[in-house]
Coordinates of C-alpha atoms and ligand atoms in Angstrom, one line a residue:
M84 CA 200.7 -215.5 26.9
Q85 CA 200.0 -217.1 30.2
F86 CA 196.7 -215.5 31.2
N87 CA 193.1 -215.2 29.7
R88 CA 190.9 -212.2 29.7
S89 CA 188.4 -214.3 31.7
D90 CA 191.1 -214.6 34.6
F91 CA 190.5 -210.7 35.2
P92 CA 187.4 -209.3 36.6
A93 CA 184.7 -207.9 34.3
G94 CA 185.6 -204.5 33.0
F95 CA 189.2 -204.8 33.4
V96 CA 190.7 -202.4 31.0
F97 CA 193.4 -203.9 28.5
G98 CA 195.1 -200.9 26.2
A99 CA 198.3 -199.7 24.9
A100 CA 200.0 -196.3 25.6
T101 CA 201.7 -194.0 23.4
A102 CA 202.8 -190.1 24.1
A103 CA 202.4 -187.2 21.4
Y104 CA 205.9 -186.3 20.7
Q105 CA 207.2 -190.0 20.3
I106 CA 204.9 -190.7 17.5
E107 CA 202.6 -187.9 16.1
G108 CA 205.4 -186.1 13.8
H109 CA 205.8 -182.8 15.5
K110 CA 206.5 -181.0 12.1
F111 CA 203.1 -181.4 11.2
G112 CA 200.0 -179.1 12.0
G113 CA 201.4 -176.0 12.9
A114 CA 203.0 -177.2 16.5
G115 CA 205.4 -174.8 18.1
A116 CA 209.1 -175.8 19.0
T117 CA 209.6 -177.8 22.2
H118 CA 212.6 -178.2 24.4
W119 CA 213.1 -181.6 22.9
D120 CA 213.6 -179.9 19.6
T121 CA 216.2 -177.9 20.8
F122 CA 217.9 -180.5 23.2
A123 CA 217.8 -183.1 20.2
A124 CA 219.4 -180.2 18.1
T125 CA 222.4 -180.1 20.6
P126 CA 225.4 -182.5 20.1
G127 CA 225.6 -185.3 22.6
N128 CA 222.1 -185.3 23.6
V129 CA 220.4 -187.9 21.6
V130 CA 221.5 -190.8 19.8
N131 CA 222.3 -189.6 16.1
G132 CA 220.6 -186.5 16.9
E133 CA 217.3 -187.8 16.3
D134 CA 214.1 -185.8 17.2
G135 CA 210.4 -186.2 16.9
A136 CA 209.8 -184.2 13.8
L137 CA 208.4 -187.2 11.6
A138 CA 208.5 -190.0 14.3
C139 CA 205.7 -192.6 13.1
D140 CA 203.6 -189.9 11.5
H141 CA 200.6 -191.1 13.8
Y142 CA 199.3 -187.4 12.8
H143 CA 198.3 -188.7 9.5
R144 CA 197.9 -192.5 10.2
F145 CA 196.1 -192.7 13.6
A146 CA 193.2 -194.4 12.0
E147 CA 195.4 -197.3 11.1
D148 CA 197.0 -197.4 14.4
L149 CA 193.8 -197.5 16.2
D150 CA 192.5 -200.2 13.8
L151 CA 195.4 -202.3 15.4
L152 CA 194.5 -201.7 18.9
K153 CA 190.9 -202.8 18.0
D154 CA 191.9 -205.6 15.8
A155 CA 193.7 -206.9 19.1
G156 CA 190.8 -206.8 21.1
M157 CA 192.0 -203.9 23.2
D158 CA 189.5 -201.9 25.2
A159 CA 191.4 -198.5 25.4
Y160 CA 193.9 -196.3 24.0
R161 CA 196.1 -194.1 26.2
F162 CA 197.5 -191.0 24.5
S163 CA 198.8 -187.6 25.5
T164 CA 197.9 -184.2 24.1
S165 CA 200.7 -182.1 23.1
W166 CA 201.0 -178.5 24.8
A167 CA 202.8 -177.1 21.9
R168 CA 200.6 -178.5 19.3
V169 CA 197.8 -176.9 21.0
M170 CA 199.4 -173.6 22.2
P171 CA 202.7 -173.3 19.9
D172 CA 204.0 -170.7 22.5
G173 CA 202.7 -172.4 25.5
R174 CA 200.7 -169.3 26.4
G175 CA 198.4 -167.1 24.4
A176 CA 197.6 -167.8 20.9
V177 CA 195.7 -171.3 20.2
N178 CA 196.5 -173.3 17.1
S179 CA 193.1 -174.3 15.9
E180 CA 194.7 -177.4 13.8
G181 CA 196.0 -178.6 16.8
L182 CA 192.7 -178.4 18.4
D183 CA 191.1 -179.9 15.6
Y184 CA 193.5 -182.9 15.2
Y185 CA 193.0 -183.9 19.1
D186 CA 189.0 -183.7 18.3
R187 CA 189.4 -186.1 15.2
L188 CA 191.8 -188.4 17.1
V189 CA 189.2 -188.6 20.1
D190 CA 186.2 -189.4 17.8
A191 CA 188.2 -192.0 16.0
I192 CA 188.9 -193.8 19.1
L193 CA 185.2 -193.7 20.2
E194 CA 184.2 -194.8 16.7
R195 CA 186.1 -198.2 17.3
G196 CA 184.5 -198.6 20.7
L197 CA 187.9 -197.6 22.6
K198 CA 188.2 -195.6 25.8
P199 CA 190.2 -192.6 25.4
F200 CA 192.5 -192.3 28.3
Q201 CA 194.2 -188.8 27.9
T202 CA 197.4 -187.5 29.5
L203 CA 197.9 -183.8 29.4
Y204 CA 201.5 -183.6 29.6
H205 CA 204.0 -186.0 28.2
W206 CA 207.4 -184.1 28.3
E207 CA 207.2 -181.6 25.2
L208 CA 207.3 -178.4 27.1
P209 CA 206.9 -175.4 24.3
A210 CA 210.4 -173.9 24.0
A211 CA 209.0 -170.4 24.6
L212 CA 208.2 -171.5 28.2
S213 CA 211.5 -173.2 28.6
D214 CA 213.1 -169.8 27.8
L215 CA 211.4 -168.7 30.8
G216 CA 212.8 -171.2 33.0
G217 CA 210.3 -174.1 32.3
W218 CA 209.6 -176.4 35.1
T219 CA 211.9 -174.1 37.5
N220 CA 209.6 -171.2 37.2
R221 CA 206.6 -171.3 39.6
D222 CA 204.4 -169.6 37.0
V223 CA 204.7 -172.9 35.0
A224 CA 201.9 -174.3 37.3
K225 CA 199.4 -171.3 35.9
W226 CA 200.7 -171.8 32.2
F227 CA 199.9 -175.5 32.4
G228 CA 196.4 -174.8 34.0
D229 CA 195.5 -172.6 30.8
F230 CA 196.6 -175.2 28.7
T231 CA 194.6 -177.8 30.6
D232 CA 191.4 -175.3 30.1
V233 CA 191.8 -174.7 26.5
I234 CA 192.5 -178.6 25.5
T235 CA 189.6 -179.7 28.3
D236 CA 187.1 -177.3 26.6
R237 CA 187.6 -179.1 23.3
I238 CA 187.7 -182.8 24.2
G239 CA 186.9 -183.1 27.7
D240 CA 183.4 -183.9 27.0
R241 CA 184.6 -187.2 25.3
V242 CA 187.8 -188.7 27.0
H243 CA 187.1 -191.3 29.5
S244 CA 189.9 -190.3 32.1
I245 CA 192.4 -187.5 32.1
A246 CA 196.0 -187.7 33.7
T247 CA 197.6 -184.3 34.5
L248 CA 201.2 -185.5 34.0
N249 CA 203.1 -188.3 33.0
E250 CA 206.2 -189.3 35.2
P251 CA 206.9 -186.1 37.2
W252 CA 210.3 -187.8 38.3
C253 CA 211.6 -187.7 34.6
V254 CA 210.2 -184.1 34.0
S255 CA 212.0 -182.9 37.2
F256 CA 215.1 -185.1 38.6
L257 CA 216.0 -187.0 35.2
S258 CA 215.9 -183.8 33.5
H259 CA 217.3 -181.0 35.9
F260 CA 219.5 -183.0 38.1
L261 CA 221.0 -186.0 36.0
G262 CA 220.8 -184.0 32.7
H263 CA 219.4 -187.0 30.7
H264 CA 216.2 -185.5 29.2
A265 CA 215.5 -182.0 27.9
P266 CA 216.3 -179.5 29.1
G267 CA 219.5 -181.2 30.4
H268 CA 220.4 -179.2 33.7
R269 CA 222.7 -180.5 36.1
D270 CA 221.8 -178.1 39.0
I271 CA 220.3 -179.1 42.5
R272 CA 218.6 -175.8 42.7
A273 CA 216.5 -176.2 39.5
T274 CA 216.0 -179.8 40.5
A275 CA 214.4 -178.8 43.8
R276 CA 212.3 -176.3 42.0
A277 CA 211.2 -178.5 39.0
M278 CA 210.4 -181.4 41.5
H279 CA 208.0 -179.0 43.5
H280 CA 206.5 -177.1 40.6
V281 CA 205.7 -180.3 38.8
N282 CA 203.5 -181.2 41.8
L283 CA 202.2 -177.7 41.9
A284 CA 201.1 -178.0 38.1
H285 CA 199.4 -181.2 38.8
G286 CA 197.3 -179.5 41.5
E287 CA 196.5 -176.4 39.4
A288 CA 195.7 -178.6 36.6
L289 CA 193.2 -180.7 38.9
A290 CA 191.8 -177.8 40.2
R291 CA 191.1 -176.4 36.8
L292 CA 189.5 -179.9 35.8
R293 CA 187.3 -179.8 38.9
A294 CA 185.8 -176.6 38.1
K295 CA 184.7 -177.8 34.7
G296 CA 183.0 -180.8 36.5
Q297 CA 185.4 -183.4 34.9
D298 CA 185.6 -186.7 36.7
N299 CA 187.9 -189.7 36.3
C300 CA 191.1 -187.5 36.8
G301 CA 194.4 -188.5 38.3
I302 CA 198.0 -188.7 37.6
V303 CA 200.4 -191.1 36.2
L304 CA 203.5 -191.8 38.4
N305 CA 206.8 -194.0 37.6
F306 CA 208.1 -196.4 40.0
E307 CA 211.2 -198.1 40.1
Y308 CA 212.0 -201.0 42.7
A309 CA 215.2 -200.0 44.7
A310 CA 217.0 -203.0 46.6
P311 CA 220.0 -202.6 48.8
L312 CA 222.8 -203.8 46.8
D313 CA 224.2 -205.9 49.7
D314 CA 223.7 -206.3 53.6
S315 CA 225.5 -203.2 54.5
D316 CA 224.3 -200.1 56.1
A317 CA 225.3 -198.0 53.1
A318 CA 223.4 -200.0 50.7
R319 CA 220.3 -199.9 53.1
A320 CA 220.4 -196.1 53.2
G321 CA 221.1 -195.9 49.5
A322 CA 218.1 -197.9 48.6
D323 CA 215.8 -195.9 51.0
L324 CA 217.0 -192.6 49.6
Q325 CA 216.6 -193.6 46.0
D326 CA 213.1 -194.9 47.0
A327 CA 212.5 -191.6 48.3
I328 CA 213.6 -189.6 45.3
Y329 CA 212.2 -191.6 42.9
N330 CA 209.0 -193.0 44.5
R331 CA 208.0 -191.5 47.6
W332 CA 208.5 -187.7 46.7
F333 CA 205.6 -187.7 44.4
I334 CA 203.0 -190.4 45.9
E335 CA 203.5 -188.9 49.2
A336 CA 202.9 -185.1 48.0
I337 CA 200.0 -186.1 46.2
T338 CA 198.1 -188.3 48.4
K339 CA 199.3 -186.9 51.8
G340 CA 200.8 -183.4 51.1
T341 CA 204.2 -184.1 52.4
Y342 CA 207.8 -184.9 51.1
P343 CA 210.4 -187.1 52.6
Q344 CA 212.5 -185.6 55.0
V345 CA 215.5 -187.4 53.7
V346 CA 215.0 -185.7 50.3
L347 CA 214.4 -182.2 51.9
D348 CA 217.3 -182.6 54.1
G349 CA 219.4 -183.2 50.8
F350 CA 217.7 -180.1 48.7
G351 CA 218.3 -177.7 51.9
D352 CA 217.9 -174.1 50.8
N353 CA 217.1 -174.9 47.3
M354 CA 213.6 -175.5 47.9
P355 CA 211.5 -172.6 46.8
D356 CA 210.2 -170.2 49.5
G357 CA 206.8 -171.1 51.0
W358 CA 206.6 -174.4 49.6
Q359 CA 204.6 -175.5 52.4
D360 CA 201.9 -173.4 51.8
D361 CA 201.4 -175.2 48.2
M362 CA 200.8 -178.8 49.8
A363 CA 197.1 -178.5 50.3
M364 CA 196.6 -177.7 46.4
I365 CA 199.1 -180.5 45.6
S366 CA 197.1 -183.0 47.5
Q367 CA 193.6 -182.4 46.3
P368 CA 191.8 -186.0 46.1
I369 CA 192.3 -187.6 42.7
D370 CA 190.0 -190.3 41.1
F371 CA 192.8 -192.7 40.2
L372 CA 196.4 -193.5 40.2
G373 CA 198.4 -194.6 37.1
V374 CA 201.6 -196.8 37.9
N375 CA 204.2 -196.9 35.3
Y376 CA 206.7 -199.8 36.0
Y377 CA 209.6 -201.2 34.1
T378 CA 212.6 -202.4 36.3
R379 CA 214.6 -202.8 39.5
N380 CA 218.0 -201.4 40.5
L381 CA 220.3 -202.4 43.1
V382 CA 221.6 -199.3 45.2
T383 CA 224.3 -198.3 47.5
Q384 CA 225.5 -194.9 48.8
D385 CA 229.0 -193.3 49.5
A386 CA 228.0 -191.2 52.4
D387 CA 231.1 -189.1 51.9
A388 CA 230.6 -188.2 48.3
Q389 CA 228.3 -185.3 47.5
W390 CA 224.6 -185.7 48.1
P391 CA 222.9 -188.0 47.2
G392 CA 226.1 -190.1 46.4
L393 CA 223.9 -193.1 45.0
T394 CA 225.4 -195.8 42.7
L395 CA 222.7 -198.0 41.0
Q396 CA 223.2 -201.2 39.0
P397 CA 220.6 -203.9 37.6
G398 CA 220.7 -207.2 39.4
D399 CA 221.5 -210.4 37.7
L400 CA 218.3 -211.3 36.1
P401 CA 217.9 -211.0 32.4
Q402 CA 217.8 -207.5 31.0
T403 CA 216.1 -205.7 28.1
Q404 CA 217.7 -203.7 25.3
M405 CA 217.7 -200.9 27.6
G406 CA 219.9 -202.6 30.1
W407 CA 216.9 -202.8 32.6
E408 CA 216.5 -205.8 34.7
I409 CA 213.1 -207.9 34.1
Y410 CA 211.7 -208.0 37.7
P411 CA 207.9 -208.7 37.7
D412 CA 207.6 -208.8 41.2
G413 CA 208.5 -205.2 41.6
L414 CA 205.0 -204.5 39.9
H415 CA 203.2 -206.5 42.3
H416 CA 205.1 -204.7 44.9
F417 CA 204.1 -201.2 43.9
L418 CA 200.6 -201.9 43.1
T419 CA 200.0 -203.6 46.5
R420 CA 202.1 -200.7 48.4
A421 CA 199.9 -198.0 46.6
A422 CA 196.7 -199.5 47.8
K423 CA 197.8 -200.2 51.1
N424 CA 200.0 -197.1 52.1
Y425 CA 198.7 -194.3 49.6
V426 CA 195.4 -194.6 47.6
G427 CA 193.2 -197.5 49.5
D428 CA 190.6 -198.5 47.4
L429 CA 191.0 -195.9 44.7
P430 CA 191.0 -197.4 41.1
I431 CA 194.8 -198.1 40.1
F432 CA 195.9 -198.5 36.4
V433 CA 199.1 -199.9 35.2
T434 CA 199.3 -197.1 32.7
E435 CA 202.8 -198.4 31.2
N436 CA 204.7 -201.4 31.2
G437 CA 206.9 -202.9 28.4
M438 CA 210.2 -203.6 27.2
A439 CA 212.5 -202.8 24.3
W440 CA 214.3 -205.4 22.3
D441 CA 216.4 -205.2 19.1
D442 CA 213.5 -206.6 16.7
H443 CA 213.6 -207.2 13.3
V444 CA 211.4 -208.1 10.4
V445 CA 211.9 -211.2 9.0
D446 CA 209.7 -212.8 5.9
G447 CA 207.4 -210.2 7.1
A448 CA 207.0 -211.2 10.8
V449 CA 208.7 -210.2 14.1
D450 CA 209.5 -213.0 16.5
D451 CA 209.8 -211.3 20.2
P452 CA 209.4 -214.1 22.6
V453 CA 211.2 -212.3 25.3
R454 CA 208.4 -209.4 25.0
T455 CA 205.8 -211.9 25.1
G456 CA 207.1 -213.3 28.4
Y457 CA 207.9 -209.9 29.8
A458 CA 204.1 -208.8 29.0
S459 CA 202.8 -212.1 30.3
D460 CA 204.7 -212.1 33.7
H461 CA 203.9 -208.4 34.4
I462 CA 200.1 -208.8 33.5
N463 CA 200.2 -212.1 35.9
A464 CA 201.9 -209.9 38.6
A465 CA 199.0 -207.2 38.3
K466 CA 196.4 -210.1 38.7
R467 CA 198.3 -211.4 41.9
A468 CA 198.1 -207.7 43.2
I469 CA 194.2 -207.8 42.5
E470 CA 194.2 -211.1 44.5
D471 CA 195.9 -209.4 47.4
G472 CA 193.4 -206.6 47.5
A473 CA 194.9 -203.9 45.3
N474 CA 191.8 -202.1 43.3
V475 CA 193.9 -202.7 40.0
Q476 CA 191.3 -202.0 36.9
G477 CA 193.5 -201.8 34.0
F478 CA 196.7 -202.6 32.0
F479 CA 198.4 -200.6 29.3
Y480 CA 201.5 -202.0 27.4
W481 CA 203.9 -199.6 26.5
S482 CA 204.1 -199.1 23.7
L483 CA 201.6 -199.9 20.9
L484 CA 204.4 -198.7 18.3
D485 CA 208.2 -198.5 18.0
N486 CA 208.7 -195.0 18.5
Y487 CA 211.1 -192.2 19.6
E488 CA 212.6 -193.3 22.6
W489 CA 213.7 -189.6 24.0
A490 CA 217.8 -189.4 24.5
F491 CA 217.9 -193.0 22.6
G492 CA 216.3 -191.9 19.4
Y493 CA 214.7 -194.4 17.4
E494 CA 217.1 -197.5 18.3
K495 CA 215.3 -198.9 21.3
R496 CA 212.0 -200.8 20.2
F497 CA 209.2 -200.9 22.9
G498 CA 206.4 -201.5 20.4
M499 CA 204.1 -204.4 20.0
V500 CA 203.9 -203.2 16.5
H501 CA 207.1 -202.8 14.4
V502 CA 207.8 -199.6 12.7
D503 CA 210.0 -199.3 9.6
F504 CA 211.2 -195.8 10.2
E505 CA 212.1 -195.5 6.5
T506 CA 208.8 -196.5 5.2
L507 CA 206.7 -195.9 8.2
K508 CA 205.4 -199.7 7.6
R509 CA 203.5 -201.3 10.6
T510 CA 204.2 -204.9 11.4
P511 CA 202.5 -206.5 14.2
K512 CA 204.9 -208.5 16.1
A513 CA 204.3 -212.1 17.5
S514 CA 203.8 -210.4 21.2
Y515 CA 200.8 -208.4 19.4
H516 CA 199.2 -211.7 18.1
A517 CA 199.8 -213.5 21.6
L518 CA 198.1 -210.6 23.4
K519 CA 195.4 -210.6 21.0
A520 CA 194.9 -214.6 21.7
A521 CA 194.8 -214.2 25.3
L522 CA 192.4 -211.2 25.1
A523 CA 190.0 -213.5 23.1
R524 CA 190.0 -216.3 25.5
Ligands
IFM841 O1 209.3 -194.2 26.3 C1 209.1 -193.8 27.6 C2 207.9 -193.3 27.9 O2 207.9 -191.8 27.3 C3 207.8 -192.9 29.4 N1 207.8 -194.1 30.2 C4 208.9 -194.9 29.8 C5 209.1 -195.2 28.5 C6 210.2 -196.1 28.2 O3 211.3 -195.4 28.6

């Protein structure tokens, strides 16, 4: 990789990220059903109907996985805590096996000298709460607050930082308007509600964490670069609307207590009554911002089509296995833009960045030069953002392991470590070794 650890400020954190449902093996340890289990069991939603029942069996193999992080010379592990593992019905009864598991996991992270970066929610909503409307029900904020209390009472004394939610755009728009993720709705009213309630849940969780005296609390947002497809007014308007829905809706709510008018206009009467009264709760001060970034899209709009009337396509740069265009300048853009327009000097972490490729083990090794280049170019984009004044304090590669890539099942491989899903054998890829070498320099 074209960087050395010594190019970065002292204390800069290098790590890798994962998420509970994607790696743990949800069938173990008394976890309750989630809306991803039921979504995956419904034909047509997930490639091969695959689910997270076994995944990478991190539940039993986390020690081996944490050793991989340590052996690479990384500083931190970003993981998430499954709501349904801790509270199988989402409310009420607590599963002590689930709490014990996260207790062991955090201790094992610390024993290896790694910093535990916790995310409270990375998408596996308990199915019992989905029955009650899930993210469309305003009560989800309180339910999430109660889960926050339970898990924080157990591990909050040892985690380094806590992010409330991962990628609220996916939790709401992708899952309730586009229908690509659980619960698979395509309904504008459900979307408007979910897009507000996910922010409210962040605010509620933050209030609960503050009441316990927790520091280093923030949120992880995903950003996607939206460029006009061409020089037309339609393309400019389309890129602006896409940026508002995907990027500005969440960061503006959290840091300024406002929503972009262009999206409110589209949602119209579908916003929940009295949403304005929640904005102070949503915009409480955070301690850090997590930025997830992967790609760019070129956008245009058909103003005569039903709102939002957007068409998206990748540009002509090389693409990953996901068909996502590789555009490292976008990471520099969002890091500097976040600092300039939204969070000022607050610490920013790149909490996810990485790529999928059709990797294979050949003679015991996995050669993945495209991933090495991808990671190197994006880490250098983060370095440029620091030089341009953004207070970027860390970079987490997505992901440590090949894992359950949601609607794509196990087909798309994002890991720096290959996982054979028959034997569960881990094989560090060439990119892992390249990162290790750069971190030692
Ligand atoms: O796998 C996901 C992860 O769960 C959230 N961020 C994007 C990754 C790649 O799609």
